[in-house]
Each structure stands twice: as C-alpha cells, then as structure tokens.
Coordinates of C-alpha atoms in Angstrom, one line a residue:
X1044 CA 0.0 0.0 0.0
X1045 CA 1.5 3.0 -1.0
X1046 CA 1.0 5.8 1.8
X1047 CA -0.2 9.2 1.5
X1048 CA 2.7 11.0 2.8
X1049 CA 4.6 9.1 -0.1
X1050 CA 2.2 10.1 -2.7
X1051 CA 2.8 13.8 -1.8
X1052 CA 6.1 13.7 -3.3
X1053 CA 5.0 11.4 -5.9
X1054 CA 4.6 13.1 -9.8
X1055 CA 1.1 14.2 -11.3
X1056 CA 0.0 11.7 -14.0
X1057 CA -2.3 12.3 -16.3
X1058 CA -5.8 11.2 -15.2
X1059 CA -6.9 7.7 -16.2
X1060 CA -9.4 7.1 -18.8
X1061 CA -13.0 5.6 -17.1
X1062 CA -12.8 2.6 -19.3
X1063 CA -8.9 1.5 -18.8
X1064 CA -7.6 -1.3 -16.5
X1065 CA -4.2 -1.6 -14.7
X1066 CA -2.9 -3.8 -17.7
X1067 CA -3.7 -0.5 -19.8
X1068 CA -1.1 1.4 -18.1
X1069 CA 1.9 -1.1 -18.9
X1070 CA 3.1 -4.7 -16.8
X1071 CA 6.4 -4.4 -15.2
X1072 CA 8.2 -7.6 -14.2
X1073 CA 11.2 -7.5 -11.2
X1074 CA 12.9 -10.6 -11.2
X1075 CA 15.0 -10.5 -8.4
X1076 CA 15.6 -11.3 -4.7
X1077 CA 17.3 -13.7 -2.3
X1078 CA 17.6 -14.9 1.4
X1079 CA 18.7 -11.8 3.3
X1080 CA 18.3 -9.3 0.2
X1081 CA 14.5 -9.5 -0.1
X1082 CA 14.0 -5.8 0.3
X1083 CA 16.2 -5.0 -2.9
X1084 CA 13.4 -6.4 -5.1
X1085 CA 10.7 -5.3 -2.5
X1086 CA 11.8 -1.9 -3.5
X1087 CA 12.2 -2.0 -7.2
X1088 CA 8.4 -3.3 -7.0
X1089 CA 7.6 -0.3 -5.4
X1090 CA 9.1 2.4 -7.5
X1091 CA 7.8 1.1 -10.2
X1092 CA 4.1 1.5 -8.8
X1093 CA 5.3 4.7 -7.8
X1094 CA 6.3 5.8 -11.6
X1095 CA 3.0 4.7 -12.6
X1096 CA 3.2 1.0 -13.8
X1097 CA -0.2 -0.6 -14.1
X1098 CA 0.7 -3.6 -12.9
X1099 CA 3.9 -4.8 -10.9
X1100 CA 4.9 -8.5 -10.7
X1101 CA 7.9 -9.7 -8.4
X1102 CA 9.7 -13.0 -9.5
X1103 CA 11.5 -14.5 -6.6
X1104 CA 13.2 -17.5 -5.0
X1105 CA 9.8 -19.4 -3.6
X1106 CA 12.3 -19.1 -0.2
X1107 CA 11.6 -15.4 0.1
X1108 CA 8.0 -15.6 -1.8
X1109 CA 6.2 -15.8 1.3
X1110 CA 8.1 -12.7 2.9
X1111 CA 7.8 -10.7 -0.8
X1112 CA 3.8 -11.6 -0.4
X1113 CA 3.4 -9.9 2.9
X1114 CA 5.5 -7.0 2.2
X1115 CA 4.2 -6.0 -1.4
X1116 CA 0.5 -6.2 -1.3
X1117 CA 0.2 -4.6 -4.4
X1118 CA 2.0 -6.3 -6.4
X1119 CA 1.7 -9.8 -7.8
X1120 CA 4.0 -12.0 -6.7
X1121 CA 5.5 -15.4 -8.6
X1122 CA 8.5 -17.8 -7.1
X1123 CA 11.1 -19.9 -9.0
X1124 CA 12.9 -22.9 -7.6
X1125 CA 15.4 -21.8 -5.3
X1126 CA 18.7 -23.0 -4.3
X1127 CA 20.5 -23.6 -1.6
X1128 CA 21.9 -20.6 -0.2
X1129 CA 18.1 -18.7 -1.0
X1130 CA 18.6 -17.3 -4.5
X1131 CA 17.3 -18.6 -7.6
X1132 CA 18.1 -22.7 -7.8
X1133 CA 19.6 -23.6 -11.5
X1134 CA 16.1 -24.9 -12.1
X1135 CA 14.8 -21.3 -12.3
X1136 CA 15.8 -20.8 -15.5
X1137 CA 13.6 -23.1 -17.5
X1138 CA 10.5 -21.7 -16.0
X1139 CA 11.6 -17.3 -16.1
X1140 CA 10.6 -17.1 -19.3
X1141 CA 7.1 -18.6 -18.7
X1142 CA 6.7 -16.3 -15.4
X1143 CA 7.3 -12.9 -17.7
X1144 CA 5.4 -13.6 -20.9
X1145 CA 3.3 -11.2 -20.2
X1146 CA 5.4 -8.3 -19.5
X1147 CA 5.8 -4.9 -21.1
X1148 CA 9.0 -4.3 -19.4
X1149 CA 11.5 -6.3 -17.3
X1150 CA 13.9 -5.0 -14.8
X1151 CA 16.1 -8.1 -13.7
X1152 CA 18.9 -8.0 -11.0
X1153 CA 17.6 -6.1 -7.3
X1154 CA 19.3 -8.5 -4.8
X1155 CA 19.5 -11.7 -6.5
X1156 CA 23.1 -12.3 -6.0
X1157 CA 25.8 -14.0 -8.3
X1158 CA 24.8 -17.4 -7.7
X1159 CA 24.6 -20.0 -10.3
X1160 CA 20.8 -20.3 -10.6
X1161 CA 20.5 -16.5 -10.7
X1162 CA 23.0 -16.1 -13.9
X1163 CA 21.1 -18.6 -15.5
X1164 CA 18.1 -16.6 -15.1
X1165 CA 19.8 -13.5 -16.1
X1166 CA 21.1 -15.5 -19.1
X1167 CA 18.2 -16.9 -20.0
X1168 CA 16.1 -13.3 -20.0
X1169 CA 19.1 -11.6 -21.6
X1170 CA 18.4 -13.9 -24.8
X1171 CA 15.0 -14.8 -24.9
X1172 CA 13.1 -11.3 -23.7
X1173 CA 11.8 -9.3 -26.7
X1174 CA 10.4 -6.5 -24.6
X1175 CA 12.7 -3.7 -23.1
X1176 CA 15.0 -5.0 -20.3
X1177 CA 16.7 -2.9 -17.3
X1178 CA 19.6 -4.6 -16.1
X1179 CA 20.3 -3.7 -12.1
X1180 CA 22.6 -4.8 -9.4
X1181 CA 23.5 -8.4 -9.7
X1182 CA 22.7 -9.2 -13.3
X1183 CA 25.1 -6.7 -14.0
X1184 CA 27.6 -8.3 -11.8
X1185 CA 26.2 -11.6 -13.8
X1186 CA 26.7 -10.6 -17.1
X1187 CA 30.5 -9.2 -16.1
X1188 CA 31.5 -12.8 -14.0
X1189 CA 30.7 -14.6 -17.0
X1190 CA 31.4 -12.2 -19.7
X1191 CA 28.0 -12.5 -21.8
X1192 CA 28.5 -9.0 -23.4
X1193 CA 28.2 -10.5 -26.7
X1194 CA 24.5 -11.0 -25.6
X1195 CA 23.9 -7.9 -25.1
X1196 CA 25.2 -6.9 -28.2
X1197 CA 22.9 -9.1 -30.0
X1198 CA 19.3 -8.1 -28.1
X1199 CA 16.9 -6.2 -30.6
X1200 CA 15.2 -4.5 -27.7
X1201 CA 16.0 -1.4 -25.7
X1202 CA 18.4 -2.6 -23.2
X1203 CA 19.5 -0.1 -20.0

C-alpha cells in the first residue's frame, strides 16, 4: 500500500481514462531477490508502482516468496525454484521465461546475488526477452563474472 505522505512527493500523472484497466497502463516484471536481500526487489516493485506502472509483478526465490507476499501487497508476486543458499536454484531458468510472458518491461537484477541459478536466469532473460530490459545490481555483476557482453550486443530491444 502505498502511503499518502509518499504520494505527496509522488509526480502528477495524467488522469486515467474511465474505461482502462491496470494492464492499460503497462506490466512491469522484477525478477529478483534472495535470502537476506529481499527488500532489494521489494523496492524496485515499489518504485515502479510509484512511476506509474499498471501492474507490478515480483519473481522470486519461492524461499523469500512468502516474505515478498506480505510486504508488497500490491504487487503480484511469482517464485522460481530456489537453491540452496536462498537465490534462484539452476532450475529457475527453464521456468523465467514462462513467469514474464506477459510483460511490457522487465527490470532483472535487485538483490538476487551471483549465484549460479541466478546467472542462469539472467542468461536466459538476456536472450530470450523481446520487450525492453533494465539490467540492475547483480545481473550486472552476472553478465560481467561470466562475460556475456556479446549477448547484449545481440538483443533487438532497448536494453539499459
């Protein structure tokens, strides 16, 4: 719930047509989190709701889904297999792609560590997503342990 004292400083938007729907105003997926670092992707959620997403889903370990649910009511929130240590398990990367079909934008990295299963989700989004990609924190780190810079070269969509 976002709070009035935080929608004070928030931006005007323009108002909202009567016959529009959340999914009008754009679906942002943050795939992100891990044991310890849950508030990372917590956040993200929240300032994109904040910027005026329609929709917010949070992909997470399913060791910190419970937590994510609690803490971001507003947003939807979907789990991966995790692994050991509380990040993303390898398995994680067969299903990401399924979890963000829907999205209009996906921001991938808010405290989800370097740990195998989470560069194989980065690596997997990196070359599959065909919708604009924001690359944050650890996918960064990711992309740079493994040195995958000839994915980014080769992604069609915007890529920050």
């Amino acid at each position: 719930m976002i709070s009035a004292e935080e929608r004070k400083g928030a931006p005007r938007f323009k108002k909202r047509a009567l016959e529009s729907h959340k999914g009008t105003y754009g679906r942002v997926c943050v795939i992100g989190g891990s044991f310890g670092m849950a508030g990372a992707v917590f956040l993200s959620g929240r300032g994109a709701l904040l910027s005026g997403a329609g929709l917010v889903e949070l992909v997470v370990p399913e060791r910190i889904g419970d937590v994510i649910s609690c803490k971001a009511v507003s947003c939807m929130v979907k789990t991966l297999p995790s692994g050991s240590e509380g990040g993303f398990g390898v398995r994680a990367g067969s299903r990401v792609m399924k979890e963000v079909r829907d999205a209009t934008v996906i921001a991938a990295g808010p405290g989800m560590r370097t740990l195998p299963g989470s560069c194989v989700v980065v690596k997997k989004v990196l070359g599959n997503a065909e919708v604009p990609l924001v690359l944050d924190a650890d996918a960064l780190n990711c992309i740079a342990l493994r040195k995958w810079n000839d994915l980014l070269r080769k992604r069609r969509s915007p890529t920050v």
